[in-house]
CSV table of C-alpha atoms and ligand atoms in Angstrom, one decimal:
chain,number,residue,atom,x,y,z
B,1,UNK,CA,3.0,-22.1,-23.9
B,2,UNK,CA,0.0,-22.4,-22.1
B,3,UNK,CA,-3.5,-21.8,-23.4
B,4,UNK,CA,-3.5,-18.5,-20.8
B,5,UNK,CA,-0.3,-17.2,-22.4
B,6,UNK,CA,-1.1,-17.6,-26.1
B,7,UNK,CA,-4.7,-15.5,-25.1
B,8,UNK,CA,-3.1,-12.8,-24.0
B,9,UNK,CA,0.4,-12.7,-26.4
B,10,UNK,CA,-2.8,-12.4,-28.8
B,11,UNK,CA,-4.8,-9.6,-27.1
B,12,UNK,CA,-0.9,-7.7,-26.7
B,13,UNK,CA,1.2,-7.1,-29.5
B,14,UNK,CA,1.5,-3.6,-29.2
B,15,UNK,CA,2.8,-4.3,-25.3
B,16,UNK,CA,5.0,-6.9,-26.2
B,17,UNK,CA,6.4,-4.2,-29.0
B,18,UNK,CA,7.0,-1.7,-26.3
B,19,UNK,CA,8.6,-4.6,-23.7
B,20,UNK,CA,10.9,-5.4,-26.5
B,21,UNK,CA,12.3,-2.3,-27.1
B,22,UNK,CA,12.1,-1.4,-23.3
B,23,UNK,CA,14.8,-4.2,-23.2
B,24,UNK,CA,17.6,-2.2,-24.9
B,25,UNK,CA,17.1,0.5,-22.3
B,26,UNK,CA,15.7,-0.8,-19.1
B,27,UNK,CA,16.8,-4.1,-17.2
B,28,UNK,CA,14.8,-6.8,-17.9
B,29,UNK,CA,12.6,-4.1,-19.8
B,30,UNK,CA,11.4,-2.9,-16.3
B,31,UNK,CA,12.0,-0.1,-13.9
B,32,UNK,CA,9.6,-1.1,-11.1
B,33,UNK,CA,10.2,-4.4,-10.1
B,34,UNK,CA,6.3,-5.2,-8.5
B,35,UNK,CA,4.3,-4.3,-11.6
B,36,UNK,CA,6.6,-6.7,-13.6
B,37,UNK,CA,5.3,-10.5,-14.4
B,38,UNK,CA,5.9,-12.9,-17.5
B,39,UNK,CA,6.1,-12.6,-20.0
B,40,UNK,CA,5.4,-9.2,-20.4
B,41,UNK,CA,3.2,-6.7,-18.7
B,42,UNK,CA,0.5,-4.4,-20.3
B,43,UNK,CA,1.4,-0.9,-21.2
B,44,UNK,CA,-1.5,1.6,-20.1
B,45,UNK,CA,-2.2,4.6,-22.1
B,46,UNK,CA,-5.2,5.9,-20.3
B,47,UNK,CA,-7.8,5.3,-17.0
B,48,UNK,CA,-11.0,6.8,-16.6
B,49,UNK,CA,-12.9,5.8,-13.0
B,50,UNK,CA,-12.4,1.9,-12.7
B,51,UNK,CA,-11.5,1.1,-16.2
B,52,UNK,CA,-8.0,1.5,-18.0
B,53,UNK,CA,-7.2,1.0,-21.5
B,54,UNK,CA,-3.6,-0.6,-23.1
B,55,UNK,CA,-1.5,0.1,-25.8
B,56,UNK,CA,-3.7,-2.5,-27.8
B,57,UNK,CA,-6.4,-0.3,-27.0
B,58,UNK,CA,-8.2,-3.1,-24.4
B,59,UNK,CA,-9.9,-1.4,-22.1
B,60,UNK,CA,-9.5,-3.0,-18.4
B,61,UNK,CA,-11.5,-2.9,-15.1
B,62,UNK,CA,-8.9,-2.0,-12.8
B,63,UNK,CA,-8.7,-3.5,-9.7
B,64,UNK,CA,-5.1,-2.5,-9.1
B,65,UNK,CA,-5.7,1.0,-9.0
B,66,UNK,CA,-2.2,1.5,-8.7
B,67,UNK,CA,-1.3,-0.7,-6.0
B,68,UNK,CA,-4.5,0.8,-3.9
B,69,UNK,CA,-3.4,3.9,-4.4
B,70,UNK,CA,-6.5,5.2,-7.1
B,71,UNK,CA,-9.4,4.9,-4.2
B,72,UNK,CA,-11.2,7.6,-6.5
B,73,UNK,CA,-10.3,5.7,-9.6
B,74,UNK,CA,-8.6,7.1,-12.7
B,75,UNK,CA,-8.7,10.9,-13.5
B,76,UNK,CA,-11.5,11.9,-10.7
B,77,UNK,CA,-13.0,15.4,-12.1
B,78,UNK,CA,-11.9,16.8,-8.9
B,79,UNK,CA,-8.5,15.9,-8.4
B,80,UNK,CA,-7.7,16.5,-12.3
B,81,UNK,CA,-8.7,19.9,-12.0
B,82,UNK,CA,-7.1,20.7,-8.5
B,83,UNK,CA,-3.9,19.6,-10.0
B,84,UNK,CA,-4.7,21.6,-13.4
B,85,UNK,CA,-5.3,24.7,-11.1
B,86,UNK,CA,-2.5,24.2,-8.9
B,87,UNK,CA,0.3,23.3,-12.1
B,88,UNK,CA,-1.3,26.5,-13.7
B,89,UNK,CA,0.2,28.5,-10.5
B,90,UNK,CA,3.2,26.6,-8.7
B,91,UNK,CA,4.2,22.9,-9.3
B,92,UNK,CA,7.2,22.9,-7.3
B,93,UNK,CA,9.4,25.6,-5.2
B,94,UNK,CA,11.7,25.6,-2.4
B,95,UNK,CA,9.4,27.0,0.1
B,96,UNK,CA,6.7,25.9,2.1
B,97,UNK,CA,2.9,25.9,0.9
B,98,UNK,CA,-0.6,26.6,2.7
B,99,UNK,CA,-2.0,23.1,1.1
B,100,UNK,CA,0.9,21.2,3.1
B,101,UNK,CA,-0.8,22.8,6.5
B,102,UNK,CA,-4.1,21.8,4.8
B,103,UNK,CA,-3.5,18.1,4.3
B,104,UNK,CA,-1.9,17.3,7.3
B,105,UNK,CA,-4.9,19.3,9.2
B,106,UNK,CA,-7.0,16.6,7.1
B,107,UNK,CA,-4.9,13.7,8.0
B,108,UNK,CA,-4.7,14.6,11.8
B,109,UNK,CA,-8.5,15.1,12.5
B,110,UNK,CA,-8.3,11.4,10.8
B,111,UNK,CA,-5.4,10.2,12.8
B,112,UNK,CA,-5.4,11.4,16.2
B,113,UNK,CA,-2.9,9.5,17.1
B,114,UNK,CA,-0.8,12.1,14.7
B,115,UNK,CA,0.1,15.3,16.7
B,116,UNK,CA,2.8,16.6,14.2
B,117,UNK,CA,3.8,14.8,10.7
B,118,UNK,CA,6.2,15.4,7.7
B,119,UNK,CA,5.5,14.7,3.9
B,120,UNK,CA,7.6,12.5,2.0
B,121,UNK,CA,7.9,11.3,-1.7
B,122,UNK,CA,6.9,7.5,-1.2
B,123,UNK,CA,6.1,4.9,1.4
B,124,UNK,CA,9.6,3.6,1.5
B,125,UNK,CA,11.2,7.3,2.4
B,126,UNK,CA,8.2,7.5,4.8
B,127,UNK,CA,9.5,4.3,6.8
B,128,UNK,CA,12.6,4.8,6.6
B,129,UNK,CA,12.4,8.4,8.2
B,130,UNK,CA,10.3,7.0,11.0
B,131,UNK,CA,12.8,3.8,11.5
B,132,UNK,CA,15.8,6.8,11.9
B,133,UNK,CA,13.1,8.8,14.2
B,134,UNK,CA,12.2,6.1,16.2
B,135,UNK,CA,16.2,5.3,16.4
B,136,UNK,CA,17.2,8.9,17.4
B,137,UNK,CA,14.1,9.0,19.5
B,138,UNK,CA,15.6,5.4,21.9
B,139,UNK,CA,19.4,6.1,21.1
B,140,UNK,CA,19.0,2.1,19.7
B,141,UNK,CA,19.8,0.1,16.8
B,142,UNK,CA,17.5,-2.8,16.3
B,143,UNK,CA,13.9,-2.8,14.8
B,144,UNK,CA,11.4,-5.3,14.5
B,145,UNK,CA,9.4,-6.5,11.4
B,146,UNK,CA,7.0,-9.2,10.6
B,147,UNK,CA,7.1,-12.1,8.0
B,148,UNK,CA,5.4,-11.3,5.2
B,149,UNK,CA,4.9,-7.5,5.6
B,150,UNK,CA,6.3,-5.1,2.7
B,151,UNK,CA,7.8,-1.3,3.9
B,152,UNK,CA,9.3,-0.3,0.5
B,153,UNK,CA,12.6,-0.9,-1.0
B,154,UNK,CA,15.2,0.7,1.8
B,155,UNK,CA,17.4,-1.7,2.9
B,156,UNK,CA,16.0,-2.5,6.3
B,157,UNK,CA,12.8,-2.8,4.8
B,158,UNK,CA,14.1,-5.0,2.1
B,159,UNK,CA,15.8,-7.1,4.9
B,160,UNK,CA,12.7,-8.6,5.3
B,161,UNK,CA,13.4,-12.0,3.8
B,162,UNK,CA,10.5,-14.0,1.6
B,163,UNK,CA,10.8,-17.2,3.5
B,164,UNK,CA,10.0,-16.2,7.4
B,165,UNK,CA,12.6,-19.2,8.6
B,166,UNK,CA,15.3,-16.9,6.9
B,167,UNK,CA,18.0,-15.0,8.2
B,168,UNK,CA,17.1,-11.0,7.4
B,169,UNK,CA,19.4,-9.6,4.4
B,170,UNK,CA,19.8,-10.0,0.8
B,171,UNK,CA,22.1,-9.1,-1.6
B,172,UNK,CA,24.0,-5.4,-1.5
B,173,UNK,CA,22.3,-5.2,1.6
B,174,UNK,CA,25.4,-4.8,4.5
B,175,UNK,CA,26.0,-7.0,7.2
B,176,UNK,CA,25.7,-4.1,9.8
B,177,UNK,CA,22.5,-3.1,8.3
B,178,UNK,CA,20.8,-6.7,8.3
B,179,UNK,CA,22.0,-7.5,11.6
B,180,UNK,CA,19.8,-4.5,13.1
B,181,UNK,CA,16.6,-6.1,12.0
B,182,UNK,CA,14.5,-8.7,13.9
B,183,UNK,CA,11.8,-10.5,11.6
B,184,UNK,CA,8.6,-12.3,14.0
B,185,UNK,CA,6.0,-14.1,12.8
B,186,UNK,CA,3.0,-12.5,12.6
B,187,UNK,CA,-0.3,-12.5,14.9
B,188,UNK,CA,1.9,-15.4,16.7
B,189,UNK,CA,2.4,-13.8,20.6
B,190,UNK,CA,4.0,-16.3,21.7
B,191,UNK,CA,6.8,-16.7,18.5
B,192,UNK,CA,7.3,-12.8,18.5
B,193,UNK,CA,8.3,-13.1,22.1
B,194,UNK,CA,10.3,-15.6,21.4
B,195,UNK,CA,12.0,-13.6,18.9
B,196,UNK,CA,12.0,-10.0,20.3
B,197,UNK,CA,13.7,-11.3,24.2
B,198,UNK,CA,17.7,-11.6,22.9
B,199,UNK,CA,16.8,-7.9,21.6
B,200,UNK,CA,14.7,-6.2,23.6
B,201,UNK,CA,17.0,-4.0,25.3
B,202,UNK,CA,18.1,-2.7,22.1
B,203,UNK,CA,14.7,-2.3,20.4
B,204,UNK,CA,14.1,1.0,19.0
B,205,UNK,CA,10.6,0.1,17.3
B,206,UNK,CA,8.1,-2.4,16.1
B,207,UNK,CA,6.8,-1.7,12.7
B,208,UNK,CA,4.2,-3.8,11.2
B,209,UNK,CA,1.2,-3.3,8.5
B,210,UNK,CA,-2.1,-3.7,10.8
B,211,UNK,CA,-3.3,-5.0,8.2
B,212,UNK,CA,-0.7,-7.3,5.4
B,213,UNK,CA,-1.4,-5.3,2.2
B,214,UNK,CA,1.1,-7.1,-0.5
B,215,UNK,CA,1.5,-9.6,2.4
B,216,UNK,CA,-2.3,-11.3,1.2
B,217,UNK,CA,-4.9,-8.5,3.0
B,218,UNK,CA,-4.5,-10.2,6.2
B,219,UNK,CA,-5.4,-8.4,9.2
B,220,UNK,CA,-3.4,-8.2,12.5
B,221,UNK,CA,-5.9,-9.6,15.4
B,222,UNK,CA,-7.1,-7.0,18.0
B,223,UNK,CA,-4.9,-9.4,21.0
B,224,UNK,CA,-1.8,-9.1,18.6
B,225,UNK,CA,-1.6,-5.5,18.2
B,226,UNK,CA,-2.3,-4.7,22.1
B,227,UNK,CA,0.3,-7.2,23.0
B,228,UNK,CA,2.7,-5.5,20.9
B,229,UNK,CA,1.6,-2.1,22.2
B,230,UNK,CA,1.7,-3.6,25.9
B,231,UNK,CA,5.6,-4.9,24.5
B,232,UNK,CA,6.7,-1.7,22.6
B,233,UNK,CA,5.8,0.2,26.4
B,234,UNK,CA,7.5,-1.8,28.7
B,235,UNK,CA,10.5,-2.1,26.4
B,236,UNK,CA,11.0,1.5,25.7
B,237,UNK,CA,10.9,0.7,22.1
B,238,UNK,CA,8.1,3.1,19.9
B,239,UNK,CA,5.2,1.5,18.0
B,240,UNK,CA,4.6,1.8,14.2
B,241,UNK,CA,1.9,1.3,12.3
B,242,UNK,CA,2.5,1.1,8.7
B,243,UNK,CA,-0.6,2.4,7.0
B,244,UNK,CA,1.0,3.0,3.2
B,245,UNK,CA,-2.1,0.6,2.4
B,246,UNK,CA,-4.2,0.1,5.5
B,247,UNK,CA,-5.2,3.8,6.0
B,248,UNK,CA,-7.8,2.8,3.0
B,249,UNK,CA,-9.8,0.6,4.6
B,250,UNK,CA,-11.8,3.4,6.8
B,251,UNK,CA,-11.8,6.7,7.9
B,252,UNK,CA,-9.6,6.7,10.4
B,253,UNK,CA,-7.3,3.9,9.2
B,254,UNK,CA,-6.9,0.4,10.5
B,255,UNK,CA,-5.9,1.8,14.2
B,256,UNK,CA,-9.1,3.3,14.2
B,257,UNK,CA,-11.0,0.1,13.7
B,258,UNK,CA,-8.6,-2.0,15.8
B,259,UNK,CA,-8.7,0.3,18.4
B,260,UNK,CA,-4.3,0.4,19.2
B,261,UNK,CA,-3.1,3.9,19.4
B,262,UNK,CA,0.2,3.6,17.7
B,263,UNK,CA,3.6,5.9,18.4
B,264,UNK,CA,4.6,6.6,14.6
B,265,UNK,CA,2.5,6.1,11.4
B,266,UNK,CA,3.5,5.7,8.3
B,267,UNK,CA,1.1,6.7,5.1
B,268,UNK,CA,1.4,7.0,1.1
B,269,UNK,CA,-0.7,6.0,-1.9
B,270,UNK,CA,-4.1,7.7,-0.9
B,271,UNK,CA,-2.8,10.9,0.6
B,272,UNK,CA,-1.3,11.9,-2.9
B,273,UNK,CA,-4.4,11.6,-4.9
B,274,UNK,CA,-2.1,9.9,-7.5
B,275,UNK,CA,0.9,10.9,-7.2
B,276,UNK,CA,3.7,10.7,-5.6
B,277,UNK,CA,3.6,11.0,-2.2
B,278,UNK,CA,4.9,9.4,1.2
B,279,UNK,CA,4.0,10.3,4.5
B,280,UNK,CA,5.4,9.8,8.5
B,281,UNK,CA,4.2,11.2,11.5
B,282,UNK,CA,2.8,10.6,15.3
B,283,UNK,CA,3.8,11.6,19.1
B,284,UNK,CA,4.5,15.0,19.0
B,285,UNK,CA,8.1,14.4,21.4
B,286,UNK,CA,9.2,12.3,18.8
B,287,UNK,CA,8.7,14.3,15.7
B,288,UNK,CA,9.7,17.0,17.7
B,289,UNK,CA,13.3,15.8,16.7
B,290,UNK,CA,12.6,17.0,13.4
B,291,UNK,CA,12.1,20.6,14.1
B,292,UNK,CA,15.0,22.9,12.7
B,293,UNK,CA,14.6,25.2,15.4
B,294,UNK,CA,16.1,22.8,18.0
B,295,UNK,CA,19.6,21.6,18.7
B,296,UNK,CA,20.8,19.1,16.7
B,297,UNK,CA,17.6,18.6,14.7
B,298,UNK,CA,17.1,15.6,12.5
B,299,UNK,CA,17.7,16.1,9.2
B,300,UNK,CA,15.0,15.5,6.3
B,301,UNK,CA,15.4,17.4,2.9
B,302,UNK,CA,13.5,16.7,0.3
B,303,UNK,CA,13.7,19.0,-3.2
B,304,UNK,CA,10.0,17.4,-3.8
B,305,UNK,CA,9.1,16.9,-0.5
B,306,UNK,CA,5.4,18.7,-0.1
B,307,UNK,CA,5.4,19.5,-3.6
B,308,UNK,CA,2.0,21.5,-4.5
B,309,UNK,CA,0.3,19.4,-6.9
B,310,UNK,CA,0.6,16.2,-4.9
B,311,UNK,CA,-0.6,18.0,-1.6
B,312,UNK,CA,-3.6,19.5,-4.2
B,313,UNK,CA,-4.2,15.7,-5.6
B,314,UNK,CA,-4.3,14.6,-2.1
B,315,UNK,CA,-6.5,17.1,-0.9
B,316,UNK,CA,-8.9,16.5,-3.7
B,317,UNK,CA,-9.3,13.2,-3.0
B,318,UNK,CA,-9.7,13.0,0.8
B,319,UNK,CA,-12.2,15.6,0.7
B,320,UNK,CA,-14.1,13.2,-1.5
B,321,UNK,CA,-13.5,10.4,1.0
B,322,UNK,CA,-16.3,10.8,3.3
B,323,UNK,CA,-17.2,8.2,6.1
B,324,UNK,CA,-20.3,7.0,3.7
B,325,UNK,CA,-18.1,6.5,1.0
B,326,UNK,CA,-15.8,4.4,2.7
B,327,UNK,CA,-18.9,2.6,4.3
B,328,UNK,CA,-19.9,1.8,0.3
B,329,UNK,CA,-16.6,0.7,-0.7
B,330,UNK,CA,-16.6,-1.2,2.4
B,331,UNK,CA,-20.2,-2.9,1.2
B,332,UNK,CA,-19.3,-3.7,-2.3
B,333,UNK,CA,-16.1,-5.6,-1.1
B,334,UNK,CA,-18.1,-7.8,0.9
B,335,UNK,CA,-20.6,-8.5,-2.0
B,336,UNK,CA,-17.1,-9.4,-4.0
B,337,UNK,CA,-16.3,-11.5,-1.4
B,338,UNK,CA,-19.7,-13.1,-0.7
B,339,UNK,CA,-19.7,-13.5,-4.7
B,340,UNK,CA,-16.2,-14.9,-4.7
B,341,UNK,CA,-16.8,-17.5,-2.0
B,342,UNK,CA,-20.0,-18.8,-3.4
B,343,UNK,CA,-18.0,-19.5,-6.7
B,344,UNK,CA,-14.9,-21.2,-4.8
B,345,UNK,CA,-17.9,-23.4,-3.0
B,346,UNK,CA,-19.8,-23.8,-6.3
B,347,UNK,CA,-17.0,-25.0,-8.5
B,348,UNK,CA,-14.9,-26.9,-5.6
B,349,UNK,CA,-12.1,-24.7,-6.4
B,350,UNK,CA,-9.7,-24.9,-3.1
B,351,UNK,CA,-9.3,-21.1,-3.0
B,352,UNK,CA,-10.7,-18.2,-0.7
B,353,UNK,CA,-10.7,-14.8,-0.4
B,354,UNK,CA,-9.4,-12.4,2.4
B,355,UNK,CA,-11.2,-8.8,2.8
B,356,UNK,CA,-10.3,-5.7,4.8
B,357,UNK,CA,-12.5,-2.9,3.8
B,358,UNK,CA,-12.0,-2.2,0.3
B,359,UNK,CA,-8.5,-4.1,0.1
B,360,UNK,CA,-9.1,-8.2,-1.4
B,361,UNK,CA,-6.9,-10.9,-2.2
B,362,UNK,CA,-7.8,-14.0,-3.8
B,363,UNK,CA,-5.7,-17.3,-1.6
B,364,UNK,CA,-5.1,-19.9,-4.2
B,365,UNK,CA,-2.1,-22.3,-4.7
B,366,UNK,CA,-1.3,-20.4,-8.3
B,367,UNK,CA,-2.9,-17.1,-9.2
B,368,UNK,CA,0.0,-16.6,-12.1
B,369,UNK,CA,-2.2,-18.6,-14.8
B,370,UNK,CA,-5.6,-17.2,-13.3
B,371,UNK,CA,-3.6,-14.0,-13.4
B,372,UNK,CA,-2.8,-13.9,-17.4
B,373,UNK,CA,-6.4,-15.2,-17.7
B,374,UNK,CA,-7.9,-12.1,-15.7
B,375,UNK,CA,-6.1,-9.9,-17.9
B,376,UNK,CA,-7.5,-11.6,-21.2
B,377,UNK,CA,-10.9,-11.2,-19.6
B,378,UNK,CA,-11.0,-7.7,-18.8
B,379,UNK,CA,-9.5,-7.8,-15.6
B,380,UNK,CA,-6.5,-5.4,-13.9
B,381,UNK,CA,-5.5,-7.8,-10.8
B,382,UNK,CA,-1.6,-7.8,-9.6
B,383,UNK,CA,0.0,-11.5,-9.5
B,384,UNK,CA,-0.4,-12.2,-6.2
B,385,UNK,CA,-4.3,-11.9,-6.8
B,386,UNK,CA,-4.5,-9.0,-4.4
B,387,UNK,CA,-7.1,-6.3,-5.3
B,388,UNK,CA,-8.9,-3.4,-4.1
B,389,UNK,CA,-11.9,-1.8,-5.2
B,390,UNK,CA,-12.6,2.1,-6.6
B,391,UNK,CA,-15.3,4.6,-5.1
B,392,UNK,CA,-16.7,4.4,-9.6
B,393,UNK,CA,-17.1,0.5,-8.9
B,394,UNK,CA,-20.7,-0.5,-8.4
B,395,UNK,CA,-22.2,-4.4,-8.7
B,396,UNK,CA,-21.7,-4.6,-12.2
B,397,UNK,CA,-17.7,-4.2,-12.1
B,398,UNK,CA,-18.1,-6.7,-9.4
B,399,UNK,CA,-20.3,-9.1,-11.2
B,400,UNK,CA,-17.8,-9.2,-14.0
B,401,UNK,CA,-14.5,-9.6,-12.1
B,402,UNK,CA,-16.4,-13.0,-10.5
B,403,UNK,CA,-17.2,-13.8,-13.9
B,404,UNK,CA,-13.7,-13.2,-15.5
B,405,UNK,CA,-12.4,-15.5,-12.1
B,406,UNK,CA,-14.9,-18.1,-13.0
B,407,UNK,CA,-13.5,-17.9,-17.0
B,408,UNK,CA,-10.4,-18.2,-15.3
B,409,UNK,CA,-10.6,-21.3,-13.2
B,410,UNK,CA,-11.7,-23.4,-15.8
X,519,PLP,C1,2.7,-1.2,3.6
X,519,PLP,C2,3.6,-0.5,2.6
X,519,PLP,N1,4.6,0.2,3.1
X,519,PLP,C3,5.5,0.9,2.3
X,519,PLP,C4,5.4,0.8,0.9
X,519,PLP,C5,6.3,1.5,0.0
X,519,PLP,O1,5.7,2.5,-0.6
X,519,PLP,P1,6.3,3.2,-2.0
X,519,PLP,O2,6.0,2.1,-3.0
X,519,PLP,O3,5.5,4.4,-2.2
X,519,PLP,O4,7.7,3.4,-1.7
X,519,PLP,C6,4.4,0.0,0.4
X,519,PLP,C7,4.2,-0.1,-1.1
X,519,PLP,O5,3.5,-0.9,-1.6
X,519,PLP,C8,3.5,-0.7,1.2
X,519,PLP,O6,2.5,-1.5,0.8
């Protein structure tokens, strides 16, 4: 066991209690594949702004933030009492609500580019929905992905294989399905059209993550992104920008700051405050499909799709998510990452970091020992060493997660 292991197995008895018994009920203990790492993870009992505390009672600065999805940290004032309010009157119904109009008013005078949207549970119904849109939408089959990009856990998205030379597919996923999907390398022109020419005739869409959030925070160039608009056009195929993670980064997203206009975005984490929450939406002649007044209308049920407390969460916190605030965050990830590469330089560690507004991942060889030592030092980071930052953060939650790396490099 290494030094990194025995630190924390110390810190976490009370976790490693919970994992243990988690294992007569739960495979491999675990429910959620992405938040899992050995040899066990911590079990949170509470957050408040940008720190979290574990069963152990070790209090955390988290820089998880639920896979970006916290940008107002743990239990905002706000968005705990708009959820209070709202569970206090109507948690969940089958009708439509007045906050659903509300936040996608919100969303669209972010995303222009969004005429008409639809609300979804999670990221991975979102892309799926817009994969069957954009499919309905060309009367194709094939859609095209990039290496290292995440959509969720459908099973074209989980085509996508790990190792780009690899066929798409996995297991349980069928034949039929695999064979639709078309993985490119990314920001490579030259290898996407390479890869996209046997199938362009049957292209329905393009979806790629502007900018690789689980993928190492790795932003698609300006060139790339136009060429594959310029592509998408010609070949009658639709354009969609995954922006589960991306739409953090600013105001108006990552295709506001690259400056594509896509055909179909795809949001989540943010827009639901919290909780659960999955959105798709774009060209109005395309969503247009799902309209139940039409013939033949796409279907898209949904018992919690909309659901009151999630649009109120979501509300909450975009209304705190002015353009200064996001200029901030913006500002105290670059200090991180100033911080960050001074330390790589200073202690001839071969690492560096990558930064797109508040989104961070640290690019080492191994981040799983650093890992275990970040979480013995007071430190929330996933496995990969990808981060983000909180609108509670200021220079001192920074000055302590370069510390707690420097700790850890040793
Ligand atoms: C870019 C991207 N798309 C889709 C998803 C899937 O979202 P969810 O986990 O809400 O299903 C994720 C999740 O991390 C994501 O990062």
């Amino acid at each position: 066991m290494t030094r990194a292991q025995q630190q924390y197995e110390q810190l976490t008895p009370a976790s490693r209690a919970l994992f243990e018994r988690a294992l007569g009920s739960l495979p491999g203990g675990n429910t959620r594949t992405t938040i899992f790492h050995d040899p066990y993870p911590v079990y949170l009992v509470g957050g408040e702004g940008c720190r979290a505390t574990d069963v152990d009672g070790v209090e955390r600065i988290d820089f998880i933030s639920n896979y970006t999805s916290l940008i107002l940290g743990h239990c905002h004032p706000r968005v705990v009492e708009a959820v209070q309010r709202q569970a206090g009157r109507l948690m969940s119904a089958a009708a439509p609500n007045e906050l659903e109009i509300e936040l996608a008013e919100r969303i669209r005078e972010r995303l222009p580019s969004i005429e008409l949207i639809r609300f979804a549970n999670s990221g991975t119904e979102a892309t799926m929905l817009a994969l069957r849109a954009a499919r309905a939408f060309t009367g194709r089959s094939a859609i095209a992905t990039f290496a290292g990009g995440y959509h969720g856990s459908h099973d074209y998205a989980a085509s996508i294989p790990a190792d780009p030379s690899a066929s798409p597919g996995g297991r349980g996923i069928p034949a039929a399905v695999a064979d639709t999907v078309v993985v490119a390398p990314f920001n490579d022109i030259e290898g996407t059209r390479a890869a996209f020419e046997p199938r362009l005739a049957d292209l329905a869409a393009v979806i790629i993550e502007p900018v690789l959030g689980s993928g190492g925070v790795l932003p698609a160039t300006a060139e790339f992104l136009a060429f594959l608009r310029e592509l998408t056009r010609e070949a009658g195929a639709l354009l969609v920008f995954d922006e589960v993670i991306s739409f953090r980064i600013g105001y108006h997203g990552a295709q506001g700051r690259l400056g594509v206009t896509p055909d179909l975005t795809t949001l989540g984490k943010i827009i639901g405050g919290g909780l659960p929450v999955g959105a798709f939406g774009g060209r109005a002649d395309v969503m247009a499909l799902f309209d139940p007044r039409s013939d033949n209308p796409l279907g898209h049920g949904g018992t919690f799709n909309a659901n009151p407390l999630t649009m109120a969460a979501g509300l909450a916190t975009l209304a705190e998510m002015t353009p200064e605030r996001y200029d901030e965050l913006e500002a105290l990830a670059v200090e991180l990452w100033e911080k960050l590469t001074t330390l790589f330089a200073d202690t001839s560690v071969a690492g560096s970091v990558t930064q797109a507004g508040s989104l961070f991942n640290l690019q080492l060889d191994d981040t799983a020992s650093l890992h275990l030592a970040l979480l013995s030092n007071g430190i929330l980071l996933t496995g990969r060493g990808m981060g983000c930052l909180s609108t509670p953060m200021t220079t001192v939650e920074v000055d302590a997660f370069v510390e707690a790396v420097r700790l850890g490099l040793r």
